[in-house]
PDB file of C-alpha atoms in Angstrom:
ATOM      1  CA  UNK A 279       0.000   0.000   0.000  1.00 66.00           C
ATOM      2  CA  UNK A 280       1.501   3.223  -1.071  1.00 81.00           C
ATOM      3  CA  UNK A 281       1.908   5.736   1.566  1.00 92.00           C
ATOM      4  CA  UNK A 282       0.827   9.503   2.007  1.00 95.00           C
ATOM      5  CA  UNK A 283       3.188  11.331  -0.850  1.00 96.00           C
ATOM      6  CA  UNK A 284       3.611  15.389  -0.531  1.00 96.00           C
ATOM      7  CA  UNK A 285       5.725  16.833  -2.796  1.00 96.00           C
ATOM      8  CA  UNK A 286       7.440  19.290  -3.207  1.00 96.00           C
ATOM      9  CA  UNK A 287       9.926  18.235  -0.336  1.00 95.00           C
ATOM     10  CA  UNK A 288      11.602  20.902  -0.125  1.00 96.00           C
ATOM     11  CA  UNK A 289      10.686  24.503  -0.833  1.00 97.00           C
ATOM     12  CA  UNK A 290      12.884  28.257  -0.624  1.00 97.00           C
ATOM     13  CA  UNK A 291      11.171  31.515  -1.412  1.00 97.00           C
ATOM     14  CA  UNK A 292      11.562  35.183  -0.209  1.00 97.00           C
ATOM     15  CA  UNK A 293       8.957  36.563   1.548  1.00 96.00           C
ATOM     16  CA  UNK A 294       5.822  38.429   0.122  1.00 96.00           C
ATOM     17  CA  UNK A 295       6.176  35.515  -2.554  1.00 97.00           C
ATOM     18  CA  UNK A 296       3.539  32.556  -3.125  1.00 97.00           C
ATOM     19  CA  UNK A 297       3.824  28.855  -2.803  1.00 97.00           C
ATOM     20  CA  UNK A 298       1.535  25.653  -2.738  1.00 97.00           C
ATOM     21  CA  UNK A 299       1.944  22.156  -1.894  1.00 97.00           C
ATOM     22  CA  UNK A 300       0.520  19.408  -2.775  1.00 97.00           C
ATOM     23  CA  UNK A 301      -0.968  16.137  -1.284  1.00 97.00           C
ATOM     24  CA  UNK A 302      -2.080  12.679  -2.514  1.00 96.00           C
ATOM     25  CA  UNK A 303      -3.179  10.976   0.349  1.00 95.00           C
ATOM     26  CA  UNK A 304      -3.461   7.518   0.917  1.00 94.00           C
ATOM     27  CA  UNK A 305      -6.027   5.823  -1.681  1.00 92.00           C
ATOM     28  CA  UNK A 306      -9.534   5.085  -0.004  1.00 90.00           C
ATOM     29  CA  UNK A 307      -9.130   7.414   2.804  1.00 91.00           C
ATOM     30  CA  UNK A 308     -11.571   9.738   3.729  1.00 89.00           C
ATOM     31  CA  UNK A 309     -10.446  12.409   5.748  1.00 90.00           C
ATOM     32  CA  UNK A 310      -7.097  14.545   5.062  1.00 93.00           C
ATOM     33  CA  UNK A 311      -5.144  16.947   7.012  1.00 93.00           C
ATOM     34  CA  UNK A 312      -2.463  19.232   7.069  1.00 96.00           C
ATOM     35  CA  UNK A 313      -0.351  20.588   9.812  1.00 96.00           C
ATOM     36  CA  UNK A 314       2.358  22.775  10.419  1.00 97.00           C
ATOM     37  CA  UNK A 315       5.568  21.977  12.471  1.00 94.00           C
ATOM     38  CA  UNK A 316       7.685  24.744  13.388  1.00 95.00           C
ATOM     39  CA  UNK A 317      11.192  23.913  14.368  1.00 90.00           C
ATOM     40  CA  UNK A 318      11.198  22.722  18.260  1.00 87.00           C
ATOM     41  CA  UNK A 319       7.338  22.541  18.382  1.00 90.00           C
ATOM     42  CA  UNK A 320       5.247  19.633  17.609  1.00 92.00           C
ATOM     43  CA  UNK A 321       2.711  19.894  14.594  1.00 94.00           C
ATOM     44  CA  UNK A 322      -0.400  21.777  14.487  1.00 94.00           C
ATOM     45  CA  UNK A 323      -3.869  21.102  12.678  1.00 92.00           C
ATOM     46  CA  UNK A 324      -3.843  24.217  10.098  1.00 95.00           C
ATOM     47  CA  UNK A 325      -7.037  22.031   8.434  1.00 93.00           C
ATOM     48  CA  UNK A 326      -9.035  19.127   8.209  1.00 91.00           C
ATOM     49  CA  UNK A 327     -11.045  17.693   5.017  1.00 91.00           C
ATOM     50  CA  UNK A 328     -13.986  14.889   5.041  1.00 88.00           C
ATOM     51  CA  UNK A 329     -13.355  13.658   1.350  1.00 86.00           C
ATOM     52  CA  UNK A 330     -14.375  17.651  -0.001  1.00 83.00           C
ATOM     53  CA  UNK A 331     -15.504  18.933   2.846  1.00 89.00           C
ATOM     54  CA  UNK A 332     -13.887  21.176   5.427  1.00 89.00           C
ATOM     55  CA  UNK A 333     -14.377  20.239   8.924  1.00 86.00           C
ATOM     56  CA  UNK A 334     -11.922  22.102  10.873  1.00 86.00           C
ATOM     57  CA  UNK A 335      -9.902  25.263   9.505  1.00 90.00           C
ATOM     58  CA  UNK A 336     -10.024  26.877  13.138  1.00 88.00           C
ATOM     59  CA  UNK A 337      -6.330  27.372  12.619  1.00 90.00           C
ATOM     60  CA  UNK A 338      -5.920  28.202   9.356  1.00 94.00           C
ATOM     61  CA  UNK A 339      -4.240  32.212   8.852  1.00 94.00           C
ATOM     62  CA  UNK A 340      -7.066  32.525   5.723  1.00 94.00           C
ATOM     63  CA  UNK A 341      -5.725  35.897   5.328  1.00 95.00           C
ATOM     64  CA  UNK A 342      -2.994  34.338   3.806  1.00 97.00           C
ATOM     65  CA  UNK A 343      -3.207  30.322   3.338  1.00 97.00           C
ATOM     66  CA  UNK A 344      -5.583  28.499   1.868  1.00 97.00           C
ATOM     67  CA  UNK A 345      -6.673  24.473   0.480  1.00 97.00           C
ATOM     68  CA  UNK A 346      -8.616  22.602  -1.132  1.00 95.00           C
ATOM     69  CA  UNK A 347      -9.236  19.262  -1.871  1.00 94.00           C
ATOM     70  CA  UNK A 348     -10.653  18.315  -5.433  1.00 83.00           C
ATOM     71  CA  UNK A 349     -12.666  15.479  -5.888  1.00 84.00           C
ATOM     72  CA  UNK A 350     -12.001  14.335  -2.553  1.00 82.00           C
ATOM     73  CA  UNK A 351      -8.902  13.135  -3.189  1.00 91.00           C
ATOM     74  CA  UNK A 352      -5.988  15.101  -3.759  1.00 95.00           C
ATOM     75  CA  UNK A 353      -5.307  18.431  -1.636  1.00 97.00           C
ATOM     76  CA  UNK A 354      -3.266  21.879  -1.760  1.00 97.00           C
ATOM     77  CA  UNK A 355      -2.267  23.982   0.356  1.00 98.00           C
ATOM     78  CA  UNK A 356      -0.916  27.640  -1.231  1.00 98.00           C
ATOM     79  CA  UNK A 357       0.317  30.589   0.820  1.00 97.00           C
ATOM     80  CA  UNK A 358      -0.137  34.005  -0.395  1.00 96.00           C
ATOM     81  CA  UNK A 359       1.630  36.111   0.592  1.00 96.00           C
ATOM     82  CA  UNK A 360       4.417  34.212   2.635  1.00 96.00           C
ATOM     83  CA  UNK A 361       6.219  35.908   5.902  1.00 96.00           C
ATOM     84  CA  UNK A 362       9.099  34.489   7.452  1.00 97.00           C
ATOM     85  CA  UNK A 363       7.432  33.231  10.243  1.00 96.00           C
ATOM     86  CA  UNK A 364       5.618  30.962   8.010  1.00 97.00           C
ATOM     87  CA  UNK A 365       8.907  28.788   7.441  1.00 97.00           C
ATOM     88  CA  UNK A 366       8.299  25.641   8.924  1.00 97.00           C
ATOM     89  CA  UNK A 367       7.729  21.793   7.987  1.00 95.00           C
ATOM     90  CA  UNK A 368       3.951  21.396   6.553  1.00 97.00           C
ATOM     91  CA  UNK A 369       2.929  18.024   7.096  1.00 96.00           C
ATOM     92  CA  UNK A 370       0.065  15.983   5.530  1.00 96.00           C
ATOM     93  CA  UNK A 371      -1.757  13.138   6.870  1.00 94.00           C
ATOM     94  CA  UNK A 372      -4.638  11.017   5.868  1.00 92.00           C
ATOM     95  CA  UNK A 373      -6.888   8.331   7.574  1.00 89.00           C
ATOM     96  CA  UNK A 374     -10.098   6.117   6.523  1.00 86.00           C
ATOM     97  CA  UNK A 375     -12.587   8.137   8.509  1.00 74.00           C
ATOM     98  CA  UNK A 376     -12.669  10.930  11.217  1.00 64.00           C
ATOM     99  CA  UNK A 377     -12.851   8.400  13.954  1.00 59.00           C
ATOM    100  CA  UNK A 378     -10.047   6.704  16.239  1.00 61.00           C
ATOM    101  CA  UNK A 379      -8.316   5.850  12.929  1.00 68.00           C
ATOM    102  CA  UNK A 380      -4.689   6.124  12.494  1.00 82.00           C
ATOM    103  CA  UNK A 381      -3.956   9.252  10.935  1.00 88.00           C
ATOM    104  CA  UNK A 382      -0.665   8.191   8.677  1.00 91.00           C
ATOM    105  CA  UNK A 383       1.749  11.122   7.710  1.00 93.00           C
ATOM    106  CA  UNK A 384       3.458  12.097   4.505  1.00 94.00           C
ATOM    107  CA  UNK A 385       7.211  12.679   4.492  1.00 93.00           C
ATOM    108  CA  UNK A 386       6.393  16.475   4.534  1.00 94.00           C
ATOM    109  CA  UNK A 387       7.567  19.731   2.836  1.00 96.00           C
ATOM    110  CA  UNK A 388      10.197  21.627   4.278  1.00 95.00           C
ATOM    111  CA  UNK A 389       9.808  25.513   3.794  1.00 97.00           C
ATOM    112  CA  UNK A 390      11.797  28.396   4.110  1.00 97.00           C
ATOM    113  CA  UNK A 391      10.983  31.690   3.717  1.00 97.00           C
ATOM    114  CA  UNK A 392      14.190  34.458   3.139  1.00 97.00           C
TER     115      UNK A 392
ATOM    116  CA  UNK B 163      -9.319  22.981  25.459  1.00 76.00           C
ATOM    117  CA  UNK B 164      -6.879  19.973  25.480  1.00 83.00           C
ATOM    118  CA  UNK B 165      -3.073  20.146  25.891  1.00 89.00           C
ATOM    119  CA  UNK B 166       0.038  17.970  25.997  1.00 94.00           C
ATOM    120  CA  UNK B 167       3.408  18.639  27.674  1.00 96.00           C
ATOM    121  CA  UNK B 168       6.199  16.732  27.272  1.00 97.00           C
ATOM    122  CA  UNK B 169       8.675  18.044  30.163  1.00 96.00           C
ATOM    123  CA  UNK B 170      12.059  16.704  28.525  1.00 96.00           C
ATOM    124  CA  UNK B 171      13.417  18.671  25.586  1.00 95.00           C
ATOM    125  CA  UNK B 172      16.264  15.739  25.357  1.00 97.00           C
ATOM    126  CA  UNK B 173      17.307  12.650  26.494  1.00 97.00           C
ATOM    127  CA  UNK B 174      20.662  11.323  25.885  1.00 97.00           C
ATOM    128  CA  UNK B 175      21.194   7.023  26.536  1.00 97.00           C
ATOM    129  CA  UNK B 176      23.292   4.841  26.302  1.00 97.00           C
ATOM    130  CA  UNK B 177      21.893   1.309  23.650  1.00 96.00           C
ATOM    131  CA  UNK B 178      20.415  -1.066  25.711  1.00 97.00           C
ATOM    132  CA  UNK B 179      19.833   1.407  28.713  1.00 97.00           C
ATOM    133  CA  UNK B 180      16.129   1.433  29.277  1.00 97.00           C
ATOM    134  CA  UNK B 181      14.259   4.723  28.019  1.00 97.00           C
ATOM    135  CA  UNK B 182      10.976   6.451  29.851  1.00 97.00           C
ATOM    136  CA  UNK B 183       9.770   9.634  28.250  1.00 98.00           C
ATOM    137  CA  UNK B 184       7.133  11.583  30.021  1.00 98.00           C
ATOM    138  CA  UNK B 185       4.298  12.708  28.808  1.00 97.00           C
ATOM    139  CA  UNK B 186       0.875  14.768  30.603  1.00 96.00           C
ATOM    140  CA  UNK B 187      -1.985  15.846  29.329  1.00 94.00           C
ATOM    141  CA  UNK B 188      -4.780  18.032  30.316  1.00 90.00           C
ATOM    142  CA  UNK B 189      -8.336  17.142  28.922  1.00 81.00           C
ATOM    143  CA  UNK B 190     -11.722  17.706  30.677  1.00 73.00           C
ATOM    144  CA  UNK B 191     -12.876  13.983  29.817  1.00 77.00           C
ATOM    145  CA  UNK B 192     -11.352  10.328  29.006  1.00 77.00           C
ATOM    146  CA  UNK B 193      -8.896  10.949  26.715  1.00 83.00           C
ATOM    147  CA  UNK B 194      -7.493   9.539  23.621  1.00 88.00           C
ATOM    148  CA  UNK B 195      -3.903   9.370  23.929  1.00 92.00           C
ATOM    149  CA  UNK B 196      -1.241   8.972  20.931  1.00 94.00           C
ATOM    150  CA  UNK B 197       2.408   8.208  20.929  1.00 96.00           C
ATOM    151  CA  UNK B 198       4.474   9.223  17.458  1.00 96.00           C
ATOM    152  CA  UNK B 199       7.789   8.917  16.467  1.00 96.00           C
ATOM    153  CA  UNK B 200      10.044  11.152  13.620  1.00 94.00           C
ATOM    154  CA  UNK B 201      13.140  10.212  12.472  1.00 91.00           C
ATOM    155  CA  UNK B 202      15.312  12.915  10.846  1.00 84.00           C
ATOM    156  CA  UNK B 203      13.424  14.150   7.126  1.00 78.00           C
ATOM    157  CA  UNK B 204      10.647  11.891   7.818  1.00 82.00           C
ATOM    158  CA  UNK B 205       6.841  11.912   8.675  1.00 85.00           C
ATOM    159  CA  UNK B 206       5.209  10.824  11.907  1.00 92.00           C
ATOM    160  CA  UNK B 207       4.693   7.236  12.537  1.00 93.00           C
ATOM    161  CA  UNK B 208       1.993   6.195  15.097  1.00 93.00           C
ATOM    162  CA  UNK B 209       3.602   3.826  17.907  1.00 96.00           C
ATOM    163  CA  UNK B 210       0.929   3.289  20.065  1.00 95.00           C
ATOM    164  CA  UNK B 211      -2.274   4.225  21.539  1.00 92.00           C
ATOM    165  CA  UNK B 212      -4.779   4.236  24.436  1.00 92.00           C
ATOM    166  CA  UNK B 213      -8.518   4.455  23.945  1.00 85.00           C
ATOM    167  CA  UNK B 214      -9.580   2.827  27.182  1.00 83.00           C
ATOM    168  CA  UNK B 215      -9.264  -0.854  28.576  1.00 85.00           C
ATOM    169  CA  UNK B 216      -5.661  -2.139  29.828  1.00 88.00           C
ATOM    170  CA  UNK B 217      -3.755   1.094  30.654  1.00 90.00           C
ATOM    171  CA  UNK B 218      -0.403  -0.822  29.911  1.00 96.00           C
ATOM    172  CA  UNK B 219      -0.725  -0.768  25.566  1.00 96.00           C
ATOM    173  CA  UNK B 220       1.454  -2.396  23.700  1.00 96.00           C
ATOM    174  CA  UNK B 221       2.963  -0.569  20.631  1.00 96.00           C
ATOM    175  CA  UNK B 222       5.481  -1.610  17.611  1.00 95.00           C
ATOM    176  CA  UNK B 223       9.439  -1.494  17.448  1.00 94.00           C
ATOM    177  CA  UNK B 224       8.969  -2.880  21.350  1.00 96.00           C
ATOM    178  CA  UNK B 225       7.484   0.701  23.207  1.00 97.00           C
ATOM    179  CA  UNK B 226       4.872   0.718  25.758  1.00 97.00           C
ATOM    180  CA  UNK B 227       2.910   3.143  27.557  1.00 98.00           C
ATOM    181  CA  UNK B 228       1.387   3.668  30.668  1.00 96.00           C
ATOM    182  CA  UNK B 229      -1.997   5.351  31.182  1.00 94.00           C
ATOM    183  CA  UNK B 230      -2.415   6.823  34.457  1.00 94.00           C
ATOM    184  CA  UNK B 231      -5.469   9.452  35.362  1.00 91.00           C
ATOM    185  CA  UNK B 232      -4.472  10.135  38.479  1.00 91.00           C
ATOM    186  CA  UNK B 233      -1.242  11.524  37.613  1.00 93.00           C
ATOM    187  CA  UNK B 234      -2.558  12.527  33.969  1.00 93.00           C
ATOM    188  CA  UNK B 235       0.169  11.046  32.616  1.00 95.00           C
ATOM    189  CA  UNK B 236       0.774   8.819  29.318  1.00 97.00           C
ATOM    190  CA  UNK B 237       4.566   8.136  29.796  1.00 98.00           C
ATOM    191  CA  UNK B 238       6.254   6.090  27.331  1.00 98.00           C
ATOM    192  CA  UNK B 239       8.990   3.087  28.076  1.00 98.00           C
ATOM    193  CA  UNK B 240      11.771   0.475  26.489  1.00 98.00           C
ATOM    194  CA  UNK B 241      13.014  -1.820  28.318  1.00 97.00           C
ATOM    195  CA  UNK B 242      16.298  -1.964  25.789  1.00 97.00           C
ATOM    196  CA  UNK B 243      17.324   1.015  23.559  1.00 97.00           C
ATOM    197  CA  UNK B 244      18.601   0.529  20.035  1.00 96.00           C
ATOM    198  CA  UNK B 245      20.522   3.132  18.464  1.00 95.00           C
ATOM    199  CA  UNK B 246      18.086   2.738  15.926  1.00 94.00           C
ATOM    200  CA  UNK B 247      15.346   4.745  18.308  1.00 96.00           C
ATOM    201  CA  UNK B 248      17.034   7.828  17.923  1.00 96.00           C
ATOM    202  CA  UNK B 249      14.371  10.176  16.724  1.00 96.00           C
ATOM    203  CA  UNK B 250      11.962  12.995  18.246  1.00 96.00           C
ATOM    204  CA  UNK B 251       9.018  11.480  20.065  1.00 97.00           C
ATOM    205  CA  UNK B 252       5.959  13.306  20.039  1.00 97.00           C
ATOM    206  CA  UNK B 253       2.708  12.417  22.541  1.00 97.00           C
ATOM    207  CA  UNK B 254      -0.453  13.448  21.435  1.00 94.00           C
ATOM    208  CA  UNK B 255      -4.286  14.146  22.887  1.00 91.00           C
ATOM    209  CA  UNK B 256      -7.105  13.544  20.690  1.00 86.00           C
ATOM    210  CA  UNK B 257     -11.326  14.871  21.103  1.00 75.00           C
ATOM    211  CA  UNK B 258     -12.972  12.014  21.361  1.00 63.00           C
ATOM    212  CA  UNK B 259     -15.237  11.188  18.237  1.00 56.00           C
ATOM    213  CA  UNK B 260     -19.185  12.309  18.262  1.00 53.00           C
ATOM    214  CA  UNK B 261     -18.398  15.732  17.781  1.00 54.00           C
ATOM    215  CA  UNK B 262     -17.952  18.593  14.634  1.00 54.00           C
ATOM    216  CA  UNK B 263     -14.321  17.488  14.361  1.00 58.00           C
ATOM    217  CA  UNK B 264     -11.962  14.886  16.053  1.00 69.00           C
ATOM    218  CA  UNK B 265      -8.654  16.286  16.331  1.00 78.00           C
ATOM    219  CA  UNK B 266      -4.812  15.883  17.678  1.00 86.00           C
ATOM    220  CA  UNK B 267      -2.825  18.224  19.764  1.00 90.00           C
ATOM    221  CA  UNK B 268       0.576  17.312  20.165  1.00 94.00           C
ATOM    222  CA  UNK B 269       3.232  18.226  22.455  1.00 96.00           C
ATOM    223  CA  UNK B 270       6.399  20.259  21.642  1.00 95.00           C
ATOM    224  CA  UNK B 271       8.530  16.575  21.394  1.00 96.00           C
ATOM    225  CA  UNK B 272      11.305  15.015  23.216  1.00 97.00           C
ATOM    226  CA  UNK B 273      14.652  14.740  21.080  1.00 96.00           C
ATOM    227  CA  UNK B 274      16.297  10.861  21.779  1.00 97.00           C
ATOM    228  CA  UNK B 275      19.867  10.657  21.526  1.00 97.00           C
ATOM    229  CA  UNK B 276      21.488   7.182  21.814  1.00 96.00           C
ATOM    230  CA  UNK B 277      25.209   6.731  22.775  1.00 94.00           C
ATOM    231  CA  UNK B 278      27.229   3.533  21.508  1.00 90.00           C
TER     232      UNK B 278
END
């Protein structure tokens, strides 16, 4: 079974600049997330999906990020305009419903902002 | 709202010294408690975890934890480190199901170092 892929994994832009990343989670599962991990810190929910669906995107800066999730599959996240505090690890993570279920992690992308 | 703290930034041990990392939580009602493990450039990988039942759960790569309410503690234990458990550990509280959202708050991570 083929795991959560992100890609790019690695990602360095100046600030005021825009990015996205992108998501395939794992096939069959339902819900999708994606957090942010800033260096020393452990990873925060920025946003949750139910196949298309948002269910959480209490933490979500939406005066500057923002995702989607086509089709209930696939899912990016784009910031616009970036600041330097947004340079951290954004990791993705899928599971088969919004239960107790595992939630299984991508590899992540690693930004920096200059 | 929930929260997770993880008192020890690092630990440093020597392979085959036994391992305990702490881990407390704060949570209004029975918790749901996670243990995850990242190794350098990688993504989180679920170790174990406690819905109710036994509070002694079982996880892989030969990790257990330890549910205790009174103390609100989840603390996670080896018996025998390899040096193949370096990595940051992360513990992690999650809403119970039945509401809007079911979520994960995770602590800030403790950094394992393992001397030859």
């Amino acid at each position: 079974e083929a795991g959560v892929a992100q890609s790019p994994r690695y990602k360095i832009i100046e600030k005021r600049q825009s990015v996205a990343f992108w998501c395939n989670p794992i096939s069959g599962h339902a819900t999708l997330y994606w957090y942010q991990q800033i260096l020393g810190q452990g990873p925060k929910l920025l946003i949750q999906f139910q196949n298309n669906g948002v269910v959480d995107d209490s933490q979500l800066p939406k005066d500057r990020f923002s995702a989607e999730r086509l089709k209930g599959v696939d899912s990016t996240l784009k910031i616009q305009p970036a600041k330097l505090e947004d340079s951290a690890v954004y990791l993705c993570a899928s599971s088969p419903d919004r239960g107790l279920e595992t939630q299984y992690f991508g590899p992540g992308t690693r930004l920096l902002v200059l | 709202a929930q929260s997770v703290t993880q008192p020890d930034i690092h630990i440093t041990v020597s392979e085959g010294a036994s391992l305990e990392l702490r881990c407390n939580y704060s949570y209004g009602a029975t918790p749901y408690l996670f243990w995850y493990v990242q190794s350098p450039g990688q993504g989180l990988q679920l170790l174990l975890k406690y819905f109710s039942g036994d509070t002694l759960v079982q996880g892989i790569k030969g990790f257990e934890a330890e549910f205790k309410r009174s103390q609100s503690s989840f603390n996670l234990r080896k018996p025998s480190v390899h040096w193949s458990d370096a990595a940051e550990y992360f513990c992690a509280v999650g809403t119970p199901p039945g509401g809007s959202n079911y979520k994960l708050t995770f602590g800030k991570g403790t950094l394992l170092t393992v001397n030859p």
